[in-house]
PDB file of C-alpha atoms and ligand atoms in Angstrom:
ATOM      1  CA  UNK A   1     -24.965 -14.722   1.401  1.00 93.00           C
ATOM      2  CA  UNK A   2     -21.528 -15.446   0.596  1.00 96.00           C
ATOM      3  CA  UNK A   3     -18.564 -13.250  -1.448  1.00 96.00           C
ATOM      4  CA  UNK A   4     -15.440 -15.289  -2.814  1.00 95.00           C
ATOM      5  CA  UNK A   5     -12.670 -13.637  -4.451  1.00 93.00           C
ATOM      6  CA  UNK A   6     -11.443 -16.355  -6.742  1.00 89.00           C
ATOM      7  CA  UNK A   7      -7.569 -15.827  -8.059  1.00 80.00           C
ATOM      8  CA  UNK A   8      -4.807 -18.616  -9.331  1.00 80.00           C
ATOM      9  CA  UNK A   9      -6.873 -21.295  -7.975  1.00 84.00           C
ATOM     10  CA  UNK A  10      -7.128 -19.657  -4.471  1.00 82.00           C
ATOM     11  CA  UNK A  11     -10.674 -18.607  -3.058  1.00 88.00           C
ATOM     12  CA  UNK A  12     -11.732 -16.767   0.408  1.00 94.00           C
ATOM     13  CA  UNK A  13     -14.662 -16.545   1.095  1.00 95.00           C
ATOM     14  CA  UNK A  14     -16.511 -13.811   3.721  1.00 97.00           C
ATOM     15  CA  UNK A  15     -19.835 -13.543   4.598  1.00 97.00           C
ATOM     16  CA  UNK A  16     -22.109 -10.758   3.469  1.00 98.00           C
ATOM     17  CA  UNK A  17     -25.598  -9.462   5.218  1.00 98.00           C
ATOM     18  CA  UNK A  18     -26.164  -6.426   2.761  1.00 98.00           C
ATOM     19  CA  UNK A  19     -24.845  -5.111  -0.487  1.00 98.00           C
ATOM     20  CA  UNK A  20     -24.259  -1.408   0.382  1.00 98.00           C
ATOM     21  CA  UNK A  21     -22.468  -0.358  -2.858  1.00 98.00           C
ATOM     22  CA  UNK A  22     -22.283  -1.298  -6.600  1.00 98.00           C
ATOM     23  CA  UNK A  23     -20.655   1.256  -9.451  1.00 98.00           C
ATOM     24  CA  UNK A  24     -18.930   0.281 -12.373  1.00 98.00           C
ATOM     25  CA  UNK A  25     -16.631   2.903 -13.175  1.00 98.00           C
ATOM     26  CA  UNK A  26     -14.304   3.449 -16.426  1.00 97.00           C
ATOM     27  CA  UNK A  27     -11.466   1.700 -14.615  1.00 97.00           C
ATOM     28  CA  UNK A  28     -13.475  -1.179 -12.815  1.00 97.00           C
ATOM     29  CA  UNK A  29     -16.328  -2.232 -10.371  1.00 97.00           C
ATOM     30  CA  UNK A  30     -16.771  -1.005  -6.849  1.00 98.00           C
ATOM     31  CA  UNK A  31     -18.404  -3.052  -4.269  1.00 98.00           C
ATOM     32  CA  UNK A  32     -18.575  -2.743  -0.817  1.00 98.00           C
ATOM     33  CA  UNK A  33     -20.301  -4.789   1.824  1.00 98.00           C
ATOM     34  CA  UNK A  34     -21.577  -5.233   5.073  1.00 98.00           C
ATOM     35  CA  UNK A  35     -20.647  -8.701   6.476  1.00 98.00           C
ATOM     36  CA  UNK A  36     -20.853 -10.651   9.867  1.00 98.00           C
ATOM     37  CA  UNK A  37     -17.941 -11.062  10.884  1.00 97.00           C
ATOM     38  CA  UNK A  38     -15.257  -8.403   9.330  1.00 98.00           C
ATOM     39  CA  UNK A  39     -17.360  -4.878   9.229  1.00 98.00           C
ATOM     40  CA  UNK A  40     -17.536  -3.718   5.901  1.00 98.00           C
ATOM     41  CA  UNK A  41     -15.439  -5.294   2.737  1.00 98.00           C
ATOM     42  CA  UNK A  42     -14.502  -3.580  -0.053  1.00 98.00           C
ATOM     43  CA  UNK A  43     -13.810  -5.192  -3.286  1.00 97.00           C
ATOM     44  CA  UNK A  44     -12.597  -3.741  -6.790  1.00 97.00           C
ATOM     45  CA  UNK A  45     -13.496  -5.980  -9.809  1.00 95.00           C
ATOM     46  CA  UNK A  46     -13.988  -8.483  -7.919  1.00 94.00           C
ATOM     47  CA  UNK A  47     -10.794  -8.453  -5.592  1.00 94.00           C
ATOM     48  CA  UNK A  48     -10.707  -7.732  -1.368  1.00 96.00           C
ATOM     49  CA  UNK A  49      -8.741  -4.756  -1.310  1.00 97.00           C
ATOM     50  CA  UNK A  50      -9.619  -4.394   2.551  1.00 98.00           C
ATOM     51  CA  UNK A  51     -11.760  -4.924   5.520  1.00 98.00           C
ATOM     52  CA  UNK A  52     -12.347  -2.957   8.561  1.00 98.00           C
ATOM     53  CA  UNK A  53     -11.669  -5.702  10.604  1.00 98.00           C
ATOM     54  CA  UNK A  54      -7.583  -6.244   9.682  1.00 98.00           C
ATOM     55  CA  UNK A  55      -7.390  -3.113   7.356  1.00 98.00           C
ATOM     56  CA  UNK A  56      -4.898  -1.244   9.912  1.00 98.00           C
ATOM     57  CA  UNK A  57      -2.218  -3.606   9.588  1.00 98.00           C
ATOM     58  CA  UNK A  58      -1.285  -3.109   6.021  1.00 98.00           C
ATOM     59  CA  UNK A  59      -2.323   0.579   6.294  1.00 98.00           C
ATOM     60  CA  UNK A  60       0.347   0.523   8.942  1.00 98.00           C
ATOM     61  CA  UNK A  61       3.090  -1.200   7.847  1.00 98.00           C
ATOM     62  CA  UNK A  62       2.911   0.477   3.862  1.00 98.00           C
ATOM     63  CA  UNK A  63       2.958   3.842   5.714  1.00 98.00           C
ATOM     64  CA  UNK A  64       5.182   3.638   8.784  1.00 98.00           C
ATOM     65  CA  UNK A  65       7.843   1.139   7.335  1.00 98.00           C
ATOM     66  CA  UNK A  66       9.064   3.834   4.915  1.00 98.00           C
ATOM     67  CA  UNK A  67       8.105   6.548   6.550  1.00 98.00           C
ATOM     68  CA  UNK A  68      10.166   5.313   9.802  1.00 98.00           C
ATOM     69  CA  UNK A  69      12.937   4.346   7.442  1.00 98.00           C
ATOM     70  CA  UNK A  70      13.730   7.622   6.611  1.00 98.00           C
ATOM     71  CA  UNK A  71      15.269  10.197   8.737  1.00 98.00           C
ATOM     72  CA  UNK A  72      13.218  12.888   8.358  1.00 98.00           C
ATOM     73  CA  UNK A  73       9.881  12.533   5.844  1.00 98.00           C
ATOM     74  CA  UNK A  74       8.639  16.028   4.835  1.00 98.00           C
ATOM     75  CA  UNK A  75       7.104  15.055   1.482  1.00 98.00           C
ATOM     76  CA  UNK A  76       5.154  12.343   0.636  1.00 98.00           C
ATOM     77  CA  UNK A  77       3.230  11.300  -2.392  1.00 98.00           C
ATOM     78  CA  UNK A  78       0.701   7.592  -2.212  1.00 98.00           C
ATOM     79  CA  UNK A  79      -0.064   6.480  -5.807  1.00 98.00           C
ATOM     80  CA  UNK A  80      -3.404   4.856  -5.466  1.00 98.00           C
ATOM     81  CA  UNK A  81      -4.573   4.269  -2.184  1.00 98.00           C
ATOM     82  CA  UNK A  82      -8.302   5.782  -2.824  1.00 98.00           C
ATOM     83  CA  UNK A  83      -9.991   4.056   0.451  1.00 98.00           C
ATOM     84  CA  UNK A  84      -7.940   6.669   2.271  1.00 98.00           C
ATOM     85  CA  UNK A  85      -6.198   4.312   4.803  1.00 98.00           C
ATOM     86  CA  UNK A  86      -2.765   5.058   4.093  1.00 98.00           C
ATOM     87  CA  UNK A  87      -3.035   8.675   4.062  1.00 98.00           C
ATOM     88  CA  UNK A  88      -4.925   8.245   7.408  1.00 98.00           C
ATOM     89  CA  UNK A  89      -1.154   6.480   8.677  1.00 98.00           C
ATOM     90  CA  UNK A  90       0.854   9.432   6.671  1.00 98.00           C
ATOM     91  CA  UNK A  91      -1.060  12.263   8.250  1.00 98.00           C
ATOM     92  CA  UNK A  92      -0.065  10.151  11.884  1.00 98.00           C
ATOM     93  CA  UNK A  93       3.256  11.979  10.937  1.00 98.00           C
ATOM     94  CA  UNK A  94       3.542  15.413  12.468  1.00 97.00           C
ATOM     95  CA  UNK A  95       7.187  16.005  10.916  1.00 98.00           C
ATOM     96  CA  UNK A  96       5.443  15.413   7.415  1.00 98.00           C
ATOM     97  CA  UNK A  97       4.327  19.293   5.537  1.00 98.00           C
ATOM     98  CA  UNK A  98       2.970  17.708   2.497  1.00 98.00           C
ATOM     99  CA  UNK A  99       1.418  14.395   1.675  1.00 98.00           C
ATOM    100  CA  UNK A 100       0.031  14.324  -2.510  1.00 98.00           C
ATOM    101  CA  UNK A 101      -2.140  11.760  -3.851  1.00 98.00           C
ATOM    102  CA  UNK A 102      -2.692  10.753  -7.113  1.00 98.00           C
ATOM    103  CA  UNK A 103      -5.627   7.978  -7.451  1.00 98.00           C
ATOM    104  CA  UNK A 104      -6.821   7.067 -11.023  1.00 98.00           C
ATOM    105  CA  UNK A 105     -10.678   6.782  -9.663  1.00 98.00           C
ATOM    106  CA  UNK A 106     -12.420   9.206  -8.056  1.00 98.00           C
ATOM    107  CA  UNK A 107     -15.381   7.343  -7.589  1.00 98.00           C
ATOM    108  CA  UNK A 108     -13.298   4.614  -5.011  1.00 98.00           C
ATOM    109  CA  UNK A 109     -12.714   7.940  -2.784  1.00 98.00           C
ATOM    110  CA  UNK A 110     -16.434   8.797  -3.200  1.00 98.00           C
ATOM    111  CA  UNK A 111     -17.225   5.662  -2.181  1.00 98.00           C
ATOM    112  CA  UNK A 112     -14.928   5.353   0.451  1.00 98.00           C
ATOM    113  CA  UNK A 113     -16.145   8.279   2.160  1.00 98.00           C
ATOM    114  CA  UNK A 114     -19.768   7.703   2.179  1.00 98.00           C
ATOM    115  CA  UNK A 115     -19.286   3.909   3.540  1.00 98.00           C
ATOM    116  CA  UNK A 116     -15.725   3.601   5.327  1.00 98.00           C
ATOM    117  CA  UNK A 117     -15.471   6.484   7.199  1.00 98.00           C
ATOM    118  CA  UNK A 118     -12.502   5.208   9.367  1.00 98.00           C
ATOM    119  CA  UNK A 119     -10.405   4.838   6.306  1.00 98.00           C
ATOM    120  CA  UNK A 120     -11.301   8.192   4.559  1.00 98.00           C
ATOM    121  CA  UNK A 121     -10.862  10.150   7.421  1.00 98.00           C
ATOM    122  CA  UNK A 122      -7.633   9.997   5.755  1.00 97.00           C
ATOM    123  CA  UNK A 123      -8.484  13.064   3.691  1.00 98.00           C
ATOM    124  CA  UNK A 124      -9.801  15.277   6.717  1.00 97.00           C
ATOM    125  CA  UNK A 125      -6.068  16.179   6.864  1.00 98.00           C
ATOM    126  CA  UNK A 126      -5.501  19.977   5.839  1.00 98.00           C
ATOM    127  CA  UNK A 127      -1.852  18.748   4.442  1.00 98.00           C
ATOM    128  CA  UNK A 128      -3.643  15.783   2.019  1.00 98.00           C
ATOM    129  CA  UNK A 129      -3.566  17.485  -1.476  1.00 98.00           C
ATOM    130  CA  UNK A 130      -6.010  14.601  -4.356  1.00 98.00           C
ATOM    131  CA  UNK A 131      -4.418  14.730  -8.195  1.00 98.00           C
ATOM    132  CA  UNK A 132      -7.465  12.120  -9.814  1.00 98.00           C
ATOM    133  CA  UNK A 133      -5.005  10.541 -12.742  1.00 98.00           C
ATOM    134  CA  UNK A 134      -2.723   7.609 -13.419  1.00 98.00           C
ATOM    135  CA  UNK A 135       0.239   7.420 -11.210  1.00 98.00           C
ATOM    136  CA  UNK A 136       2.136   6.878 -13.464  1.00 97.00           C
ATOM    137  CA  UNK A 137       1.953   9.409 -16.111  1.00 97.00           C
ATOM    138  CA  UNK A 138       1.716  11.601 -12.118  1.00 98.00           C
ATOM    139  CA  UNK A 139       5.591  10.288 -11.367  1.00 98.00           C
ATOM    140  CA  UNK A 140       6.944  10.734 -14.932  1.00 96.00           C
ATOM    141  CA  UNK A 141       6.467  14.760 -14.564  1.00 95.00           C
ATOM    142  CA  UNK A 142       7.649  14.783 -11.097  1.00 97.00           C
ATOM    143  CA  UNK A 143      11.373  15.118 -10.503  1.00 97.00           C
ATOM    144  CA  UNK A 144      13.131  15.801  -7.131  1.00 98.00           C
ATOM    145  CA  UNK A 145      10.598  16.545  -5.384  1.00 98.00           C
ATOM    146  CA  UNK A 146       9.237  13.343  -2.579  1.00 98.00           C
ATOM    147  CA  UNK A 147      11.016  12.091   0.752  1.00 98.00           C
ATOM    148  CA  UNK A 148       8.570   8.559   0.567  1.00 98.00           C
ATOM    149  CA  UNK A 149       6.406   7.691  -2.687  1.00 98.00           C
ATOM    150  CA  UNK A 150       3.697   4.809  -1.343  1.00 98.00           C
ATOM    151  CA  UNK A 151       2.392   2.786  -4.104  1.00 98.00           C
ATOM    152  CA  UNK A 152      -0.838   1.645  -2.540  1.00 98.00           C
ATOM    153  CA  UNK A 153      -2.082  -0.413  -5.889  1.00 96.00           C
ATOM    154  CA  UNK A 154      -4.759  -2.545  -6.959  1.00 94.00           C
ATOM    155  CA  UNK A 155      -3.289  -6.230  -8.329  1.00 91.00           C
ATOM    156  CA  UNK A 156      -1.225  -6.412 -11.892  1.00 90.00           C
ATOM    157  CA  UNK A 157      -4.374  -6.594 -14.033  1.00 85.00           C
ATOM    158  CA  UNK A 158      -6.775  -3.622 -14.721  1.00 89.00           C
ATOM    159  CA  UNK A 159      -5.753   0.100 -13.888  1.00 94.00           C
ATOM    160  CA  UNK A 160      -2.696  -0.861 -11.827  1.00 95.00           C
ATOM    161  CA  UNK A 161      -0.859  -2.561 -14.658  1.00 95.00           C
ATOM    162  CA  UNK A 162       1.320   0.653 -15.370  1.00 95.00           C
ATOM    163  CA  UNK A 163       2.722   0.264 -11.970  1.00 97.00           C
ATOM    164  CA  UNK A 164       4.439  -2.982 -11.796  1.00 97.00           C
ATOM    165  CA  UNK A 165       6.466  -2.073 -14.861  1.00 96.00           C
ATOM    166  CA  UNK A 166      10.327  -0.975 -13.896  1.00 97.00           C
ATOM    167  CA  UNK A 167       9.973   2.155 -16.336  1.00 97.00           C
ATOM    168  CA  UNK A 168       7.605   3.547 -13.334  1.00 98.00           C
ATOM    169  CA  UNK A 169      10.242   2.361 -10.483  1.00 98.00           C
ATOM    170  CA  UNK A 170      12.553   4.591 -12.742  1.00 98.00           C
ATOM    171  CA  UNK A 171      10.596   7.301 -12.806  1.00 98.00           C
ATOM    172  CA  UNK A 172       9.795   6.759  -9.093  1.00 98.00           C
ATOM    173  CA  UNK A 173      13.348   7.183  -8.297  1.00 98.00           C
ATOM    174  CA  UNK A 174      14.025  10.549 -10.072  1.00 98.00           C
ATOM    175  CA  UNK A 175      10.662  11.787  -8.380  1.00 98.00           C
ATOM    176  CA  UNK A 176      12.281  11.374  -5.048  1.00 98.00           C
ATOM    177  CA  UNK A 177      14.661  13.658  -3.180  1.00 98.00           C
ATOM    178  CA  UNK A 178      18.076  12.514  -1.968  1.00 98.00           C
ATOM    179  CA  UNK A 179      17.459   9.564   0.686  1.00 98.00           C
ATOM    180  CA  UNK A 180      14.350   9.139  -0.314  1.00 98.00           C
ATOM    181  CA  UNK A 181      12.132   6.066   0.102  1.00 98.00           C
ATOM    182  CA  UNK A 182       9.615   4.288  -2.105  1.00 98.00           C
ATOM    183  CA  UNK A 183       7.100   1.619  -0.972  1.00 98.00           C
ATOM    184  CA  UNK A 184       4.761  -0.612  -3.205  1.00 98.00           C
ATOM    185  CA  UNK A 185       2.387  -3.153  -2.374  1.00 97.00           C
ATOM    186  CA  UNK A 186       4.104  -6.060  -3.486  1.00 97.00           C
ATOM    187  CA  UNK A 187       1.538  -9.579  -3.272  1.00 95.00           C
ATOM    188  CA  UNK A 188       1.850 -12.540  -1.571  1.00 95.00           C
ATOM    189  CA  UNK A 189       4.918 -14.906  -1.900  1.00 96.00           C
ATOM    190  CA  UNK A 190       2.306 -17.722  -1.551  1.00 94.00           C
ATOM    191  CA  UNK A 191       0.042 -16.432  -4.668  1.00 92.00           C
ATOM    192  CA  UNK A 192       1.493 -14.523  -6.847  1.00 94.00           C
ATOM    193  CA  UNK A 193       5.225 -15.225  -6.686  1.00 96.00           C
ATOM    194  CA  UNK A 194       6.730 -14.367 -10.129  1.00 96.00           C
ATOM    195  CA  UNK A 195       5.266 -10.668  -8.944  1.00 97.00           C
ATOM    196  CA  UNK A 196       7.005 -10.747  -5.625  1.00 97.00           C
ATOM    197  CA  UNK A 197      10.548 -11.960  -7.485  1.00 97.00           C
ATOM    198  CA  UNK A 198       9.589  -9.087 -10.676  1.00 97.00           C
ATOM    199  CA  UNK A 199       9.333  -6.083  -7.877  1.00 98.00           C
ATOM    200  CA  UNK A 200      12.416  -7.715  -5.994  1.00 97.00           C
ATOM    201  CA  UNK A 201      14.585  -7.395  -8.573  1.00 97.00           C
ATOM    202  CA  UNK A 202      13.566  -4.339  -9.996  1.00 97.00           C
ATOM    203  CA  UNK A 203      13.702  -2.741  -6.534  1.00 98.00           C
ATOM    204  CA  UNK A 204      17.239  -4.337  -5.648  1.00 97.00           C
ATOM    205  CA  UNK A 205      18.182  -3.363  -9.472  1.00 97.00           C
ATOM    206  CA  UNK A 206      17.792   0.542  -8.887  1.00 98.00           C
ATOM    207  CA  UNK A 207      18.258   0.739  -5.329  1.00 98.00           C
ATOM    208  CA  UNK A 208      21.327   0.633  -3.272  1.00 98.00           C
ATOM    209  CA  UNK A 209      19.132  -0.883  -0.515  1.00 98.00           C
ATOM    210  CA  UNK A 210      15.881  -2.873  -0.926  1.00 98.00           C
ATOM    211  CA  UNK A 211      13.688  -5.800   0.930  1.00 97.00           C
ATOM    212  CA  UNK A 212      10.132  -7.026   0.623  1.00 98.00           C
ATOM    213  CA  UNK A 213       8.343  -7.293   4.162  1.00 98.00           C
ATOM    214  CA  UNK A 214       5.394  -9.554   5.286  1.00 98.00           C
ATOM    215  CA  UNK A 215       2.560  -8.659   6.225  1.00 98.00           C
ATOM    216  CA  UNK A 216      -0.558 -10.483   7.936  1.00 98.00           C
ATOM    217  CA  UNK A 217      -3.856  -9.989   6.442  1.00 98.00           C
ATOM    218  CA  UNK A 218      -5.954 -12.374   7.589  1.00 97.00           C
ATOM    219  CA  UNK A 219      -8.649 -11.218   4.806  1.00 96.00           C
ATOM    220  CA  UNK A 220      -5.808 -11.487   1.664  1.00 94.00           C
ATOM    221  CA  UNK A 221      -6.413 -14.640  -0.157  1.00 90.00           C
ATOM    222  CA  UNK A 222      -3.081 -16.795   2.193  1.00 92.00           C
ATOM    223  CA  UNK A 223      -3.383 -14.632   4.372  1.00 95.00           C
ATOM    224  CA  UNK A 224      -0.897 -12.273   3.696  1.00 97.00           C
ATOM    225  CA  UNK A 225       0.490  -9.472   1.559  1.00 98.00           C
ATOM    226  CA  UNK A 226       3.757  -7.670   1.149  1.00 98.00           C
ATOM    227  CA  UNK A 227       5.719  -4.093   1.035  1.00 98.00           C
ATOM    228  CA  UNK A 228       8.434  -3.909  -1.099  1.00 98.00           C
ATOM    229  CA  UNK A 229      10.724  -1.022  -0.295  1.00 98.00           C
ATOM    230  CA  UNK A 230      14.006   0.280  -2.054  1.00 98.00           C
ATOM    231  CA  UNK A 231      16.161   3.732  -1.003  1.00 98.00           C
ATOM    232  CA  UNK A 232      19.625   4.758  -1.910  1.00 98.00           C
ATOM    233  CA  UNK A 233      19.401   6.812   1.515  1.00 97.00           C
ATOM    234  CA  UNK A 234      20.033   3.824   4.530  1.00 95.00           C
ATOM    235  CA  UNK A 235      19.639  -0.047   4.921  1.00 97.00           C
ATOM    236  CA  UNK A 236      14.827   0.698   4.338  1.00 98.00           C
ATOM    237  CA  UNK A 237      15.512  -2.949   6.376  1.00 98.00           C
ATOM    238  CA  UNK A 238      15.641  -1.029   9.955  1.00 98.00           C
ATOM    239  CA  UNK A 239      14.222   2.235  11.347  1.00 98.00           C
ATOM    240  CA  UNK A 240      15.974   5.278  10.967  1.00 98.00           C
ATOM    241  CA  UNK A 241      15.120   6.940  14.428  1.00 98.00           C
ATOM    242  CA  UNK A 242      13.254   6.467  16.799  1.00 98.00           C
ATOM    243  CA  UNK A 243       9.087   5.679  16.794  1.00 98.00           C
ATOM    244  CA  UNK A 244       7.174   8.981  18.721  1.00 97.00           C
ATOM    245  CA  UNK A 245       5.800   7.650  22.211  1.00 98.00           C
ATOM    246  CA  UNK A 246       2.379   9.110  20.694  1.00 97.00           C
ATOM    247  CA  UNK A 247       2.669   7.529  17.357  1.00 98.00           C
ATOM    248  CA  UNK A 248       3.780   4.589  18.881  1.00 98.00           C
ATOM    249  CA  UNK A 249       0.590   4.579  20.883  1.00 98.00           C
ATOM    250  CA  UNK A 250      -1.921   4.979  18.016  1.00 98.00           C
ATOM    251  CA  UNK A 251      -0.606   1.851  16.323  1.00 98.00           C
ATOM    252  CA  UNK A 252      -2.284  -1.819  16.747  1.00 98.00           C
ATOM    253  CA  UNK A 253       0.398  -3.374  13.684  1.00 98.00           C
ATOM    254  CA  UNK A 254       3.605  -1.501  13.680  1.00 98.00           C
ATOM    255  CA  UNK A 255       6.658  -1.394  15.851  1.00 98.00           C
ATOM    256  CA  UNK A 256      10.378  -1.252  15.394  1.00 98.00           C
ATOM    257  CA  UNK A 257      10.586  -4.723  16.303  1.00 98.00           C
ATOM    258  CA  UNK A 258       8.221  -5.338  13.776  1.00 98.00           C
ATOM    259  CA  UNK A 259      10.007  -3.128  11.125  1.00 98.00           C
ATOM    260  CA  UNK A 260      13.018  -5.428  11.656  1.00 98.00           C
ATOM    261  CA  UNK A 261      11.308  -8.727  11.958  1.00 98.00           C
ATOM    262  CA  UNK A 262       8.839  -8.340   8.786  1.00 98.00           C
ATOM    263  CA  UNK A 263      11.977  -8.629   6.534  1.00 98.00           C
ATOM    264  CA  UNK A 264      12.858 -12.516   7.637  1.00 97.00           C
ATOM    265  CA  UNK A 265      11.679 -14.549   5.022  1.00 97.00           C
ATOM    266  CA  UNK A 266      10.781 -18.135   5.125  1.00 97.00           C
ATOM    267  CA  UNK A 267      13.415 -20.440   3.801  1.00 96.00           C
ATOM    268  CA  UNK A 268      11.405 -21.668   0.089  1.00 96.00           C
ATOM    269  CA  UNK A 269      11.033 -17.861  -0.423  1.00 96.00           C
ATOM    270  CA  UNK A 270      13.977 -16.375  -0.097  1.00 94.00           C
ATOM    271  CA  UNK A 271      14.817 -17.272  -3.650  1.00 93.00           C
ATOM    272  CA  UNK A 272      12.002 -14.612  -4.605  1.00 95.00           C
ATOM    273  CA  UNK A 273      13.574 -11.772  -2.584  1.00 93.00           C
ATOM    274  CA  UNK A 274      17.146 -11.955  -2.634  1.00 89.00           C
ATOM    275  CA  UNK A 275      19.298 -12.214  -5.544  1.00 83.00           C
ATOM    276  CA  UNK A 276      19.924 -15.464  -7.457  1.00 74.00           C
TER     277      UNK A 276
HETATM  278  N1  SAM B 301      -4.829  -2.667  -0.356  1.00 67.24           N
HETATM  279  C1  SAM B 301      -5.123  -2.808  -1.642  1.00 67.24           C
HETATM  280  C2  SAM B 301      -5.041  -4.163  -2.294  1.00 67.24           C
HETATM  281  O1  SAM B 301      -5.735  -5.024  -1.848  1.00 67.24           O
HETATM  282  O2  SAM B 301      -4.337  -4.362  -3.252  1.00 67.24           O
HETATM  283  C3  SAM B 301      -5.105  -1.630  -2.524  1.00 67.24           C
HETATM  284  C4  SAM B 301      -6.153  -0.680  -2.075  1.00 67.24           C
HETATM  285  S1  SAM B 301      -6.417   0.805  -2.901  1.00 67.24           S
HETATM  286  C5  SAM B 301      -8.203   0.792  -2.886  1.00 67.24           C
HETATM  287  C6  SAM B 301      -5.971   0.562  -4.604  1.00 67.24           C
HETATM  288  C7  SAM B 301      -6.238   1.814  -5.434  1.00 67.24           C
HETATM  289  O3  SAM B 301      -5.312   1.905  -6.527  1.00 67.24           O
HETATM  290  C8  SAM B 301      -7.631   1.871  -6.058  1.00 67.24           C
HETATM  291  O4  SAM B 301      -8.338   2.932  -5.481  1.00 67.24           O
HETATM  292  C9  SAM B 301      -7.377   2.075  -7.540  1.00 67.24           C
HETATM  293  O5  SAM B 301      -8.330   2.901  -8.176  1.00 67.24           O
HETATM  294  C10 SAM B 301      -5.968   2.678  -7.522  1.00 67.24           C
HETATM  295  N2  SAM B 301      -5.241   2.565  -8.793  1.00 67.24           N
HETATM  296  C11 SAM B 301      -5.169   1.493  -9.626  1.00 67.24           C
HETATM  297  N3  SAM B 301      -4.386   1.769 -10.679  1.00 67.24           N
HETATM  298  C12 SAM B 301      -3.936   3.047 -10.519  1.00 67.24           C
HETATM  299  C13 SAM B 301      -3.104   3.894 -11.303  1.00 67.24           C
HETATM  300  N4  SAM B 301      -2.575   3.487 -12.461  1.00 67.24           N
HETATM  301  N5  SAM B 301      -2.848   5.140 -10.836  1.00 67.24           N
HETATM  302  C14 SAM B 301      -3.381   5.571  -9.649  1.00 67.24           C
HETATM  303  N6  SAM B 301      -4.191   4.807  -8.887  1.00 67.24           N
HETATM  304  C15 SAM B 301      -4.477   3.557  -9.310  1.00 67.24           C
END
C-alpha cells in the first residue's frame, strides 16, 4: 500500500502498512498512518504535514529560530500547529512563562494525541494554554501582548487561507510586544514559489528585519520547506544570545551555525527572498 500527496505536478510517495486514522472534520480530512519506513505520517486533506521520522527538524527550526532570535522570549503564541510539535520545541524554553495556542481543529489535537504521542507531548506542559478558533480572527483581538507568534499552518488552500493574507501579518505585528518576533511556515522555493516571494515581501514590507530560512524535510514534496521570519527588534538572520548547553543538547536540527547558515539562498532563488 502506497500514499502520494499529489501538488503542482509534484508527487511523493511513502509507504503505508495500516490506516490508523480517518475523520473528516468541518475544516478537512485527518489521516494518519503507519508506514515502513518513516513511523507514522500524518496527512490533512490529503497533504504530509509530518512524519516521525524527520518531523524534529522543522519542529526545531520554526521554534528555536525565533525563539533564539530574540533576547529574551517570555510570551509566545503558535497559530496552528495542532500535532503539538512545536509547542513540544517552545516548552524546551525554560525562560518562556506563557506559550498560547490557537488551532482552528480540535479534532487534529485529538488525533494527535491518541496516535503521535512524541509530538503531543507538546501539551503535557503546565505553561501550554489551547484557544480552538481561527488564528486569525485570535491575532486581530490581541494587541501588545507576544515576544514570538509561530504560524505553524497548513498550505494556502482550505482553513489556512486567512493566514497568508498581509492583513493577518498586520495584525500579527500589533499582537507582538516591542522586539518581538513572528515566524510562519513559508513553502518550498522549489514548489510553491509565488508563496515564498508573497510572504517575503510582506514580511520585508512590515518588518525592519526579515529572511526566509531552509529547511530539510526529506518527507516535503522537494524535500524541503521554509520559515519566514520578520522583527523590528534585531537582524531575526542571527541568534540573539547564546543556545543553553542543555537545550543545545536536546536538539538533533538546530544550532547557531545552523540559524546563520539556513538563511543562504541558492542563486535562482534569491529573486524570491530579497527585494527586486
Ligand atoms: N507542518 C505542517 C505543514 O506541513 O504544513 C503544518 C502542521 S500543523 C498540523 C497545521 C495546523 O494548522 C493544522 O492542525 C490545522 O488545523 C491548523 N490550521 C489551519 N488553518 C488554521 C487557522 N486559520 N487558524 C488556526 N489553525 C489553523
Amino acid at each position: 500500500m502506497w500514499v502520494t500527496e499529489a501538488m503542482n505536478g509534484f508527487g511523493l510517495t511513502v509507504e503505508v502498512t495500516e490506516h490508523l486514522c480517518h475523520r473528516v472534520t468541518p475544516y478537512q480530512t485527518i489521516d494518519i498512518y503507519e508506514t515502513t519506513k518513516v513511523g507514522r505520517l500524518m496527512l490533512l486533506d490529503g497533504i504530509i504535514q509530518l512524519t516521525e521520522y524527520d518531523e524534529f527538524a522543522y519542529q526545531e527550526m520554526m521554534a528555536h529560530v525565533p525563539l533564539m532570535a530574540h533576547p529574551a522570549p517570555e510570551n509566545v503564541l503558535v497559530i496552528g500547529g495542532g500535532d503539538g510539535g512545536v509547542l513540544r520545541e517552545v516548552a524546551r524554553h525554560t525562560g518562556v512563562r506563557r506559550i498560547d495556542q490557537c488551532e482552528i481543529d480540535a479534532a487534529v489535537i485529538e488525533c494527535a494525541k491518541q496516535y503521535l504521542p512524541s509530538l503531543a507531548c507538546g501539551y503535557d506542559d503546565p505553561r501550554v494554554c489551547v484557544h480552538i478558533g481561527d488564528g486569525s480572527e485570535f491575532v486581530r483581538s490581541h494587541e501588545n501582548e507576544y515576544d514570538v507568534i509561530i504560524v505553524d499552518s497548513t498550505d494556502p488552500g482550505g482553513p489556512g487561507a486567512p493566514l497568508f493574507g498581509e492583513e493577518f501579518y498586520r495584525n500579527m505585528k500589533r499582537a507582538l510586544r516591542p522586539g518581538g518576533v513572528i515566524a510562519s511556515q513559508a513553502e518550498s522555493i522549489y514548489l510553491l514559489p509565488e508563496v515564498v516571494r508573497h510572504l517575503s515581501d510582506v514580511t520585508r514590507k512590515l518588518f525592519r528585519y526579515s529572511g526566509y530560512g531552509a529547511i530539510m524535510v526529506p518527507t516535503y514534496p522537494t524535500g524541503m520547506i521554509g520559515v519566514c521570519v520578520g522583527s523590528d527588534g534585531g537582524d531575526v538572520r542571527v541568534p540573539a544570545r547564546e543556545l543553553p548547553p542543555v537545550l543545545a543538547e536536546q536538539l538533533r536540527y538546530y544550532t547557531p551555525e545552523v540559524h546563520r547558515g539556513c538563511f543562504l539562498l541558492p542563486k535562482f532563488a534569491r529573486p524570491l527572498t530579497e527585494k527586486a
